[in-house]
PDB file of C-alpha atoms in Angstrom:
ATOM      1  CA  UNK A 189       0.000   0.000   0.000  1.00  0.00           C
ATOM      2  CA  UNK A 190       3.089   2.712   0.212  1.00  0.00           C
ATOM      3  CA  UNK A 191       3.588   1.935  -3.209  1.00  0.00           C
ATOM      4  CA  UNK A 192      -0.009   3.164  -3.672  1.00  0.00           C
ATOM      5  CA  UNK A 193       0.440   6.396  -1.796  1.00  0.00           C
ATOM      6  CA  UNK A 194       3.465   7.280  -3.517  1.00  0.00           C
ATOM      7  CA  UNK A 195       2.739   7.192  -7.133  1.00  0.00           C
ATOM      8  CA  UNK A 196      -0.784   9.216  -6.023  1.00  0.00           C
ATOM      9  CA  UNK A 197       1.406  11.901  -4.580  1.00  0.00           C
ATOM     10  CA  UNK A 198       3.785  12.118  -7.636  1.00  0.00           C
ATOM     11  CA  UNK A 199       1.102  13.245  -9.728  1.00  0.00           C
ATOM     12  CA  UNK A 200       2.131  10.245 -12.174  1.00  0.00           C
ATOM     13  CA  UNK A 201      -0.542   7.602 -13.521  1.00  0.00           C
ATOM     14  CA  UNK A 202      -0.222   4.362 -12.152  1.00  0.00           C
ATOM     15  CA  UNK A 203       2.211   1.903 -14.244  1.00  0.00           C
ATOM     16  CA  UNK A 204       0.226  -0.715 -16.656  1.00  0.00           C
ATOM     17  CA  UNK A 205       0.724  -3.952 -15.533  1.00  0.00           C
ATOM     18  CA  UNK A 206       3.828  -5.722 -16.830  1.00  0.00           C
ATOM     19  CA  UNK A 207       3.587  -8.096 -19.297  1.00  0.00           C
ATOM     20  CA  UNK A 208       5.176 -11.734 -18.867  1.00  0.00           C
ATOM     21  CA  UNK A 209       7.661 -12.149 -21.231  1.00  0.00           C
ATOM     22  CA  UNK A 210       7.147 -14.805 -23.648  1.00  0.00           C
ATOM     23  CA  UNK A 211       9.559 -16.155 -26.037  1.00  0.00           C
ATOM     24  CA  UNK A 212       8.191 -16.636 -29.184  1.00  0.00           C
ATOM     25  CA  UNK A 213       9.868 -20.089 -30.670  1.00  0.00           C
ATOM     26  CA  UNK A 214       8.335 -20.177 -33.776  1.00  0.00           C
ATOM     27  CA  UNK A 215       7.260 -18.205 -36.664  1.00  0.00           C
ATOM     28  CA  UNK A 216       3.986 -18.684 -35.816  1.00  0.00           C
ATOM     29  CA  UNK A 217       4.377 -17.929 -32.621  1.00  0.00           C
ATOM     30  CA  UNK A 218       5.476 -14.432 -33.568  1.00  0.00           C
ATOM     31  CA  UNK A 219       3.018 -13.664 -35.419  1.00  0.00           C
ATOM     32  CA  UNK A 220       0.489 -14.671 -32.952  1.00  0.00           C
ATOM     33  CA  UNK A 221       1.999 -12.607 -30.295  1.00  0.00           C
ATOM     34  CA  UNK A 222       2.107  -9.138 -32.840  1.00  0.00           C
ATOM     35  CA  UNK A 223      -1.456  -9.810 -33.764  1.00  0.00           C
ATOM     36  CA  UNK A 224      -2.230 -10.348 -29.817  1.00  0.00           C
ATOM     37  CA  UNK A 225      -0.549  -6.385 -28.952  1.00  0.00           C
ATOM     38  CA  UNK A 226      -2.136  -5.058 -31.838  1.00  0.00           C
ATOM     39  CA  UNK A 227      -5.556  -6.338 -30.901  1.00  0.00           C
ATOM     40  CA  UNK A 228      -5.229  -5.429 -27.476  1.00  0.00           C
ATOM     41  CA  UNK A 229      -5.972  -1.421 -28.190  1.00  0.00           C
ATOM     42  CA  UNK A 230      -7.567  -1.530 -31.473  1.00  0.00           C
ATOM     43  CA  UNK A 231      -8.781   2.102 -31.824  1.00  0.00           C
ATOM     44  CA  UNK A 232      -5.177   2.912 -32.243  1.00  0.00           C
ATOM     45  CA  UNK A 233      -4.177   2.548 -36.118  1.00  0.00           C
ATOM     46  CA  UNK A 234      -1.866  -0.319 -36.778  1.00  0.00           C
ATOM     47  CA  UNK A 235       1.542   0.286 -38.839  1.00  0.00           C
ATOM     48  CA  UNK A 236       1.530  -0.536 -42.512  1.00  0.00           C
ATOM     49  CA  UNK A 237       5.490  -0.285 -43.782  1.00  0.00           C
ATOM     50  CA  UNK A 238       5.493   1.468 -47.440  1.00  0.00           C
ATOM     51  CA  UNK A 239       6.670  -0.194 -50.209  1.00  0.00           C
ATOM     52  CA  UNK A 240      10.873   0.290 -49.979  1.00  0.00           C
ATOM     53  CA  UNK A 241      11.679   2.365 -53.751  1.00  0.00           C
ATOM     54  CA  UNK A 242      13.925   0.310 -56.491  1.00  0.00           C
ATOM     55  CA  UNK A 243      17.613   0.807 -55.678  1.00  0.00           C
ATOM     56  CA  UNK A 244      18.936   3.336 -58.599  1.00  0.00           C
ATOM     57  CA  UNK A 245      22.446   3.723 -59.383  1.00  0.00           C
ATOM     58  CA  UNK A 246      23.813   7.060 -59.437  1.00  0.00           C
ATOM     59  CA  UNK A 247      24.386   8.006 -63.014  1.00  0.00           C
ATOM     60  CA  UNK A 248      27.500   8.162 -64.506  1.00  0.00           C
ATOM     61  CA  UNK A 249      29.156  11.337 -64.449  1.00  0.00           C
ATOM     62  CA  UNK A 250      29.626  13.618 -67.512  1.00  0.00           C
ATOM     63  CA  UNK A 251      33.258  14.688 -66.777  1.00  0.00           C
ATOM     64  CA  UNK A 252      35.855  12.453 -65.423  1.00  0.00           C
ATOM     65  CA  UNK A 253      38.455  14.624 -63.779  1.00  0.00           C
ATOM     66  CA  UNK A 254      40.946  12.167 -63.050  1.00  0.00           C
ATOM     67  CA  UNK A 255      41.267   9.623 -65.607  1.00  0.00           C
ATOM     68  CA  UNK A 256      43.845   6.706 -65.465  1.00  0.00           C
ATOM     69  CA  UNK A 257      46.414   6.114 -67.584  1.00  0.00           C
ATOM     70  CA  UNK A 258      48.127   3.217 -68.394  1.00  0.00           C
ATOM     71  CA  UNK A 259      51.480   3.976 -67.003  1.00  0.00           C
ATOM     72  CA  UNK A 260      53.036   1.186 -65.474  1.00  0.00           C
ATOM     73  CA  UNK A 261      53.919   3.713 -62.637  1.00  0.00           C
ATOM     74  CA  UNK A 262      50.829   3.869 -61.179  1.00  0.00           C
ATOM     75  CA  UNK A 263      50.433   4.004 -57.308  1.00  0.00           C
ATOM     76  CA  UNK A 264      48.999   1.455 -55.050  1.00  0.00           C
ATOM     77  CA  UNK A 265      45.956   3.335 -54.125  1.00  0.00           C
ATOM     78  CA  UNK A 266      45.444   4.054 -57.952  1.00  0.00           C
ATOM     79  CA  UNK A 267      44.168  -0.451 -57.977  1.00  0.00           C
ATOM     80  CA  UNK A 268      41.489  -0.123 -55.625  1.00  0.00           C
ATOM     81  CA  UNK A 269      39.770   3.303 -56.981  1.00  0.00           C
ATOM     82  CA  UNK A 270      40.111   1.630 -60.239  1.00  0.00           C
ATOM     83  CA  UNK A 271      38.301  -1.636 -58.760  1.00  0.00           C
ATOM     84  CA  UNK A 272      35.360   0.624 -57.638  1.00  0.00           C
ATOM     85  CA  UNK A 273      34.599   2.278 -60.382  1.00  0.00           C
ATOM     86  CA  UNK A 274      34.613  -0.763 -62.360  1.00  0.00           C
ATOM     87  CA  UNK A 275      32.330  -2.416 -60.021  1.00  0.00           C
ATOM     88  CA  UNK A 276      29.980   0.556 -59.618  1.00  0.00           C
ATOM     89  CA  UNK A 277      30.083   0.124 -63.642  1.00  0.00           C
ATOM     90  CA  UNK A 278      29.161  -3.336 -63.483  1.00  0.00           C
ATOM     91  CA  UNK A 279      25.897  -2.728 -61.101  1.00  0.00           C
ATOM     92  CA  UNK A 280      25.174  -0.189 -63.314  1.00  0.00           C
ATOM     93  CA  UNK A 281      25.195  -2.195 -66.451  1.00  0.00           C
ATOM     94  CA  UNK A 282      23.221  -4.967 -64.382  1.00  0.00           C
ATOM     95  CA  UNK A 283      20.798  -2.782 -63.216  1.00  0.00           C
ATOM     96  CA  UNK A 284      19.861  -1.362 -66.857  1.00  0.00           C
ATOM     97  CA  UNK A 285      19.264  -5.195 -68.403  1.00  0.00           C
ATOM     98  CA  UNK A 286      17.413  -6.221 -65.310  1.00  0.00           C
ATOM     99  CA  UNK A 287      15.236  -2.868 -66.356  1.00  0.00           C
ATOM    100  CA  UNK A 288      15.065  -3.952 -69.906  1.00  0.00           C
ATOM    101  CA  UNK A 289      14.349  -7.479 -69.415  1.00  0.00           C
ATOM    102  CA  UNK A 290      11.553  -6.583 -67.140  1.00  0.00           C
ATOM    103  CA  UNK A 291      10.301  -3.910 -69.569  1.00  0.00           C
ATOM    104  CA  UNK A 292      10.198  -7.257 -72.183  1.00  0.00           C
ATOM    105  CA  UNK A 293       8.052  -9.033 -69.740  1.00  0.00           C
ATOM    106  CA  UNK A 294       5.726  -6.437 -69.259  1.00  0.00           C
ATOM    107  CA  UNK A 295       4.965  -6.302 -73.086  1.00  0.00           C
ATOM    108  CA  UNK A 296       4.877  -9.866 -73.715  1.00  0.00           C
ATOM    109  CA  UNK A 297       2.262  -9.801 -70.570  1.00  0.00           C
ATOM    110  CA  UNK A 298       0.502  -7.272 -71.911  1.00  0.00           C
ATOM    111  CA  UNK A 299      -0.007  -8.953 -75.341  1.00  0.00           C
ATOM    112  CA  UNK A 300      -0.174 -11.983 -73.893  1.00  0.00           C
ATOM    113  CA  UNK A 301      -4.106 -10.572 -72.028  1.00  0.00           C
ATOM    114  CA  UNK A 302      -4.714  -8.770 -75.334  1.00  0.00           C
ATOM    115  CA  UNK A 303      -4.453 -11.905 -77.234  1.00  0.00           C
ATOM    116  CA  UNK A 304      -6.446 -13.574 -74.201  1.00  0.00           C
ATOM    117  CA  UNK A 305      -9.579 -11.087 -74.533  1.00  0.00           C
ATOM    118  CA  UNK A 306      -9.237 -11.439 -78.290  1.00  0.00           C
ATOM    119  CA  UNK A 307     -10.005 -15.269 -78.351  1.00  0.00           C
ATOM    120  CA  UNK A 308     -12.547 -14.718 -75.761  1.00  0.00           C
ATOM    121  CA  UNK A 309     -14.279 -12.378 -77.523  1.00  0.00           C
ATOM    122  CA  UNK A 310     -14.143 -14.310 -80.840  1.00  0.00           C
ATOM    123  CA  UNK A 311     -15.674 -17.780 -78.739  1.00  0.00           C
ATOM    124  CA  UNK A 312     -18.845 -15.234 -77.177  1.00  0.00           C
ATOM    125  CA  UNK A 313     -19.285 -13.973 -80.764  1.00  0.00           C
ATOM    126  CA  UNK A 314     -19.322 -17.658 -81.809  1.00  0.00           C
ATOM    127  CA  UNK A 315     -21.637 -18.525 -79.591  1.00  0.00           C
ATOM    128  CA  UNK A 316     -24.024 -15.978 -79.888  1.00  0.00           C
ATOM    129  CA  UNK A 317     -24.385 -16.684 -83.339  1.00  0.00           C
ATOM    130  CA  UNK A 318     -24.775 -20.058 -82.275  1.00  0.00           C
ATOM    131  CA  UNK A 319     -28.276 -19.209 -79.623  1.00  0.00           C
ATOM    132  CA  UNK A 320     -29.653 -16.844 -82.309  1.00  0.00           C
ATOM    133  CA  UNK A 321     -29.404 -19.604 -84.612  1.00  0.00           C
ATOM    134  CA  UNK A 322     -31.121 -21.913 -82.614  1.00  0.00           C
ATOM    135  CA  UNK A 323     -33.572 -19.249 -81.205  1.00  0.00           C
ATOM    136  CA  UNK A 324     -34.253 -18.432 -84.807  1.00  0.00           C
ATOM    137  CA  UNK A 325     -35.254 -22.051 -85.451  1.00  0.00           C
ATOM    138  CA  UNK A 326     -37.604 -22.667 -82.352  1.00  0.00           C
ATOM    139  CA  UNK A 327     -39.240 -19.695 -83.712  1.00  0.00           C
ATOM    140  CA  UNK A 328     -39.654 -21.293 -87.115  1.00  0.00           C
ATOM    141  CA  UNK A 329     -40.686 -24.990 -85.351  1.00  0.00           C
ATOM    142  CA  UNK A 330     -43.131 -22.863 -82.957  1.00  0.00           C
ATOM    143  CA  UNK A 331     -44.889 -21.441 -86.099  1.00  0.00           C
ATOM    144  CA  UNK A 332     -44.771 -24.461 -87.687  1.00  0.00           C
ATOM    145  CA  UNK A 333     -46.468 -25.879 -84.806  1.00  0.00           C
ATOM    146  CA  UNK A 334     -49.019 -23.191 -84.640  1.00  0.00           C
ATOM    147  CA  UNK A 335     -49.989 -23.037 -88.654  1.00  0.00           C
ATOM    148  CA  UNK A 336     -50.801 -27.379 -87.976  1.00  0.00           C
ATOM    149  CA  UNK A 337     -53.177 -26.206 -85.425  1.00  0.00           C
ATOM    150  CA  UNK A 338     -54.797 -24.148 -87.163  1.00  0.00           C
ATOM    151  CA  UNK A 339     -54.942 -26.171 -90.403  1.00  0.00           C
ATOM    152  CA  UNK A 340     -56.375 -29.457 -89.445  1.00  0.00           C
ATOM    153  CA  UNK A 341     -54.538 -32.018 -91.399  1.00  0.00           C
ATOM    154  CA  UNK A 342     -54.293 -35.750 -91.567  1.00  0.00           C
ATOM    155  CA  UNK A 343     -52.525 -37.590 -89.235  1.00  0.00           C
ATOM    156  CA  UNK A 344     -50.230 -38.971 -91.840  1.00  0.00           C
ATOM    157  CA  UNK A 345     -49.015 -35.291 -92.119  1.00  0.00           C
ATOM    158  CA  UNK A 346     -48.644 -34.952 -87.896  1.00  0.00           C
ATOM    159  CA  UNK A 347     -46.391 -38.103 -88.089  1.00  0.00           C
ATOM    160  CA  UNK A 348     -44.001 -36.723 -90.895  1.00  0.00           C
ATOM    161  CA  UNK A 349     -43.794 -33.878 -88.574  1.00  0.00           C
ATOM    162  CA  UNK A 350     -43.255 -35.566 -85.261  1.00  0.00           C
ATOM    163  CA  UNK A 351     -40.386 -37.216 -87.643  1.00  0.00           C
ATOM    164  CA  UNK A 352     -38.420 -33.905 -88.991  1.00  0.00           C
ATOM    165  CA  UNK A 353     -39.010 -33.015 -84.992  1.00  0.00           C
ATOM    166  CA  UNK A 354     -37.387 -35.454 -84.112  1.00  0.00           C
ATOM    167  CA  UNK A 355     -34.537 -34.945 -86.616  1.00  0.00           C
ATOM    168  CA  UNK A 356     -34.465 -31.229 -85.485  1.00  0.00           C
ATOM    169  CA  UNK A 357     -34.250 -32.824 -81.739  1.00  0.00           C
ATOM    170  CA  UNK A 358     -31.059 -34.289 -83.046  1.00  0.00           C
ATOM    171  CA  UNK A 359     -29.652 -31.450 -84.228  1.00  0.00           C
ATOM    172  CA  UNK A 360     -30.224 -29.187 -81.260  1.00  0.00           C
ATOM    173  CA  UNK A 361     -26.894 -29.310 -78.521  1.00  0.00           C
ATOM    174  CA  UNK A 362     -27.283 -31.439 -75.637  1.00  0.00           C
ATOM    175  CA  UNK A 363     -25.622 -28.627 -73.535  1.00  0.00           C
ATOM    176  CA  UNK A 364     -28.599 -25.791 -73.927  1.00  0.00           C
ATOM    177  CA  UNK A 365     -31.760 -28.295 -73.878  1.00  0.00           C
ATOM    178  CA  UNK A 366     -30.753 -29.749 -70.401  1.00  0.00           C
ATOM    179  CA  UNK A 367     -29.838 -33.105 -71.197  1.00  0.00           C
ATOM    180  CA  UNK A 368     -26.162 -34.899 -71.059  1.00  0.00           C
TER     181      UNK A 368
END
């Protein structure tokens, strides 16, 4: 209780409670114990890292002030400035056909999904054509059907139709009647 008394007095809040300090052992652990503290006060807005920017290297420069000759009495310093620049050169060059070959992926992506809706396109135009067809002739059976009605013929007449039905049957895909 003098603990109490003595932060009251201070003025100070009152310390949160302590934590126990768990070891996370695995991965999943980890992330168990992040999404545990974040969930704990979830009014306040949770950190979302931006995306780090593409390493660029620094461009080449227009003037070189101290260029190296070929003198065989250069100094021993003169090998390791040499080195650098030659590997900043090589990053550089790396860099650019790591651009470019990306750049080629893009575009062979790109007309890759052109080609894609192309086709697609070309198979629902297909099809279409292929329902108004066959709308066009259930139109032409219906009034077919209706114009017997109304014309009472012979029966011998009713069969021959019930047989070009049946041959239109035939003709009509499985897939938009129903039937497998």
């Amino acid at each position: 209780m003098a603990v109490d008394k003595k932060d009251t007095r201070s003025g100070k809040a009152p310390k949160k409670e302590s934590q126990p300090l768990i070891i996370a052992k695995t991965p999943a652990e980890k992330q168990r114990l992040k999404l545990e503290r974040l969930m704990r006060n979830s009014d306040k807005p949770a950190p979302i890292p931006e995306k780090p920017k593409e390493w660029n290297p620094r461009a080449p420069p227009e003037f070189v002030r101290d260029v190296m000759g070929s003198s065989a009495g250069a100094g021993s310093g003169e090998f390791h400035v040499y080195r650098h620049l030659r590997r900043r050169e090589y990053q550089r060059q790396d860099f650019l056909e790591r651009i470019s070959e990306k750049q080629k992926l893009d575009e062979k992506y790109i007309e890759k999904v052109n080609e894609n809706q192309k086709a697609a396109e070309e198979r629902t135009a297909k099809r279409r054509k292929k329902r108004e067809k066959l709308k066009q002739k259930m139109l032409a059976k219906k009034a077919k059907m209706e114009s017997q009605k109304e014309g009472s013929e012979e029966k011998s007449s009713s069969s021959a139709s019930e047989a070009e039905e049946r041959e239109d049957d035939a003709e009509v895909p499985s897939f938009i009647m129903g039937k497998r």
